[in-house]
DNA sequence: CCGTATCCGTAAGGATACTG
DNA sequence: CAGTATCCTTACGGATACGG
C-alpha cells in the first residue's frame, strides 16, 4: 500500500503525471479498489468485506481500511454492541472516485484483447521474459 | 444487491475491481504514467524522455518503456543512424487511456485539500503512523 | 545515444497465531 | 466479530558501472 508521500506540488490544468500519481498513491495498492467497489452500494461490515473482497487477508484488509479511512475515503463506525459491529461506509469523495473509474473500466474492456495480443506478439518476437 | 462471486475473471458491465486492476497492472508502476504523459503529444526520443520524466533512472526508463511497448501502449522505432536514434510513440490505445485519465485528474484536484485535511485530522486523533 | 548488468535496500504483501 | 502481532518472501526500484 502506498504510504503517504509528504506533499507534492501538482499544478492544476491538464492531465499531469504527478496529479495522477496522487490518486495512485491513495488507491493504487493491491486491495484498495476492491474495497472501494465493495462499499460503493452502502456500508459494509468487516467480515462481510472479508468475504466480498476475494483473496484478501485479514491483515491487508485492516491495513487498507485504515489507509482509506485516513485519506477520508471511508468512514468507520463502531457500534458498541456485543459482539462488536463495525461498519465501513464510502464517503462522497470515494463515490466520486468510483464514478471516475468508469472511464478506466471502459478502456480496459475495449482493449483487453488488444493488450493480450500485443503481449503474445512481443513475447514471440523477443524472448519470453526471463 | 451484491452480485455473487462468479468465477468469471473480469466480467463486463459496471465498475469491477478486477477490471480496474487490469489497468493498474499495466500502468500502476511508479513511472508509467509519466512516460505516457510525456509521449502523449508525439514521438519522443530516449534521452528526451530521460529529461522530461523527472527523477527517473536510466534503468527504470528502459524497463518501463519495455513493459509499455510489450503491452502495446508504445511503439518503438529505431532509426539505424550514427549515433542511433530511437523514438517512442504512444499508440491509439495509449492516447485513449490518456484521455481516460482526465476524470482521475479532475477528482484529484477537486479533493486534494480534503484528503490532506483528512490525513491531518486522522493523524491528530490517532497517533502519527510509525 | 541508447541501452545492460549487477548489487542492494526497502516495503508491500502473504501466512500464521493470538486477543478484547 | 473485528481486529493485532510476528515472521518471512518477493518484487520494485535506486545506484553505479560497463558496452555497442
Short mmCIF file of C-alpha atoms in Angstrom, two decimals, chain A residues 7-129:
data_model
loop_
_atom_site.label_atom_id
_atom_site.label_comp_id
_atom_site.label_asym_id
_atom_site.label_seq_id
_atom_site.Cartn_x
_atom_site.Cartn_y
_atom_site.Cartn_z
CA UNK A 7 3.44 16.86 -0.18
CA UNK A 8 3.71 17.23 -3.89
CA UNK A 9 3.40 20.40 -5.89
CA UNK A 10 0.99 19.29 -8.63
CA UNK A 11 -0.04 22.29 -10.66
CA UNK A 12 -3.63 22.29 -11.95
CA UNK A 13 -4.54 22.17 -15.62
CA UNK A 14 -4.39 19.18 -17.91
CA UNK A 15 -3.52 15.59 -17.25
CA UNK A 16 -0.27 15.66 -15.33
CA UNK A 17 1.73 12.73 -14.16
CA UNK A 18 2.06 13.91 -10.59
CA UNK A 19 -1.66 14.53 -10.30
CA UNK A 20 -2.49 11.02 -11.44
CA UNK A 21 0.19 9.88 -9.04
CA UNK A 22 -1.76 11.42 -6.19
CA UNK A 23 -4.61 9.09 -6.98
CA UNK A 24 -2.42 6.04 -7.38
CA UNK A 25 -0.66 6.80 -4.12
CA UNK A 26 -4.01 6.59 -2.35
CA UNK A 27 -5.66 3.81 -4.22
CA UNK A 28 -3.01 2.05 -6.26
CA UNK A 29 -2.44 -0.72 -3.75
CA UNK A 30 -3.48 -4.26 -4.42
CA UNK A 31 -6.76 -4.15 -2.47
CA UNK A 32 -7.94 -0.54 -2.30
CA UNK A 33 -10.09 -0.62 -5.40
CA UNK A 34 -11.69 -3.88 -4.34
CA UNK A 35 -12.74 -2.34 -1.05
CA UNK A 36 -13.93 0.80 -2.78
CA UNK A 37 -16.14 -1.22 -5.09
CA UNK A 38 -17.39 -3.38 -2.24
CA UNK A 39 -18.51 -0.35 -0.26
CA UNK A 40 -19.91 1.65 -3.16
CA UNK A 41 -23.50 0.45 -2.64
CA UNK A 42 -23.68 1.06 1.07
CA UNK A 43 -21.98 0.44 4.43
CA UNK A 44 -20.36 -2.95 4.87
CA UNK A 45 -19.14 -4.76 7.95
CA UNK A 46 -15.60 -6.05 8.38
CA UNK A 47 -16.35 -9.72 7.97
CA UNK A 48 -18.64 -9.07 5.04
CA UNK A 49 -15.78 -7.18 3.35
CA UNK A 50 -13.52 -10.10 4.01
CA UNK A 51 -15.96 -12.24 2.07
CA UNK A 52 -16.60 -9.80 -0.77
CA UNK A 53 -13.01 -8.83 -1.48
CA UNK A 54 -11.89 -12.19 -2.67
CA UNK A 55 -8.45 -13.36 -1.64
CA UNK A 56 -7.68 -10.60 0.82
CA UNK A 57 -6.07 -11.49 4.12
CA UNK A 58 -7.36 -10.14 7.40
CA UNK A 59 -4.16 -8.19 7.80
CA UNK A 60 -4.30 -6.48 4.44
CA UNK A 61 -7.99 -5.76 4.90
CA UNK A 62 -7.26 -3.95 8.14
CA UNK A 63 -4.28 -2.06 6.75
CA UNK A 64 -6.07 -0.97 3.61
CA UNK A 65 -9.17 0.05 5.52
CA UNK A 66 -7.04 2.19 7.83
CA UNK A 67 -5.39 3.95 4.91
CA UNK A 68 -8.68 4.58 3.16
CA UNK A 69 -10.15 5.91 6.36
CA UNK A 70 -7.14 8.10 6.91
CA UNK A 71 -7.46 9.60 3.44
CA UNK A 72 -11.12 10.35 4.04
CA UNK A 73 -12.40 7.76 1.58
CA UNK A 74 -14.09 5.61 4.19
CA UNK A 75 -15.93 6.41 7.38
CA UNK A 76 -15.59 3.85 10.15
CA UNK A 77 -18.46 3.45 12.58
CA UNK A 78 -18.26 1.32 15.68
CA UNK A 79 -21.50 0.14 17.23
CA UNK A 80 -20.68 -0.67 20.85
CA UNK A 81 -22.65 -3.88 20.98
CA UNK A 82 -21.71 -7.43 21.89
CA UNK A 83 -20.41 -8.79 19.68
CA UNK A 84 -18.93 -5.62 18.20
CA UNK A 85 -20.28 -4.28 14.93
CA UNK A 86 -18.07 -2.10 12.77
CA UNK A 87 -19.27 -0.62 9.54
CA UNK A 88 -17.27 0.96 6.75
CA UNK A 89 -19.04 3.46 4.54
CA UNK A 90 -17.74 5.12 1.41
CA UNK A 91 -17.67 8.91 1.64
CA UNK A 92 -18.92 11.22 -1.09
CA UNK A 93 -15.35 11.67 -2.21
CA UNK A 94 -14.96 7.92 -2.60
CA UNK A 95 -18.17 7.63 -4.58
CA UNK A 96 -16.97 10.34 -6.92
CA UNK A 97 -13.75 8.44 -7.37
CA UNK A 98 -15.76 5.33 -8.06
CA UNK A 99 -17.58 7.16 -10.83
CA UNK A 100 -14.28 8.36 -12.23
CA UNK A 101 -13.25 4.76 -12.65
CA UNK A 102 -15.89 4.16 -15.27
CA UNK A 103 -13.62 5.58 -17.95
CA UNK A 104 -10.80 3.26 -16.96
CA UNK A 105 -13.16 0.30 -16.90
CA UNK A 106 -14.41 1.09 -20.36
CA UNK A 107 -10.86 1.43 -21.62
CA UNK A 108 -9.81 -1.89 -20.11
CA UNK A 109 -12.73 -3.72 -21.65
CA UNK A 110 -12.25 -2.13 -25.06
CA UNK A 111 -8.58 -3.03 -25.26
CA UNK A 112 -8.36 -6.21 -23.26
CA UNK A 113 -7.77 -8.49 -26.21
CA UNK A 114 -5.54 -5.97 -27.96
CA UNK A 115 -3.27 -5.95 -24.94
CA UNK A 116 -3.24 -9.71 -24.67
CA UNK A 117 -2.38 -9.96 -28.34
CA UNK A 118 0.34 -7.34 -28.08
CA UNK A 119 1.95 -9.21 -25.23
CA UNK A 120 1.79 -12.51 -27.06
CA UNK A 121 3.37 -10.99 -30.15
CA UNK A 122 6.07 -9.23 -28.19
CA UNK A 123 6.93 -12.43 -26.39
CA UNK A 124 7.06 -14.27 -29.69
CA UNK A 125 9.44 -11.81 -31.33
CA UNK A 126 11.62 -11.20 -28.33
CA UNK A 127 12.15 -13.97 -25.81
CA UNK A 128 9.53 -14.65 -23.20
CA UNK A 129 10.53 -12.56 -20.15
#
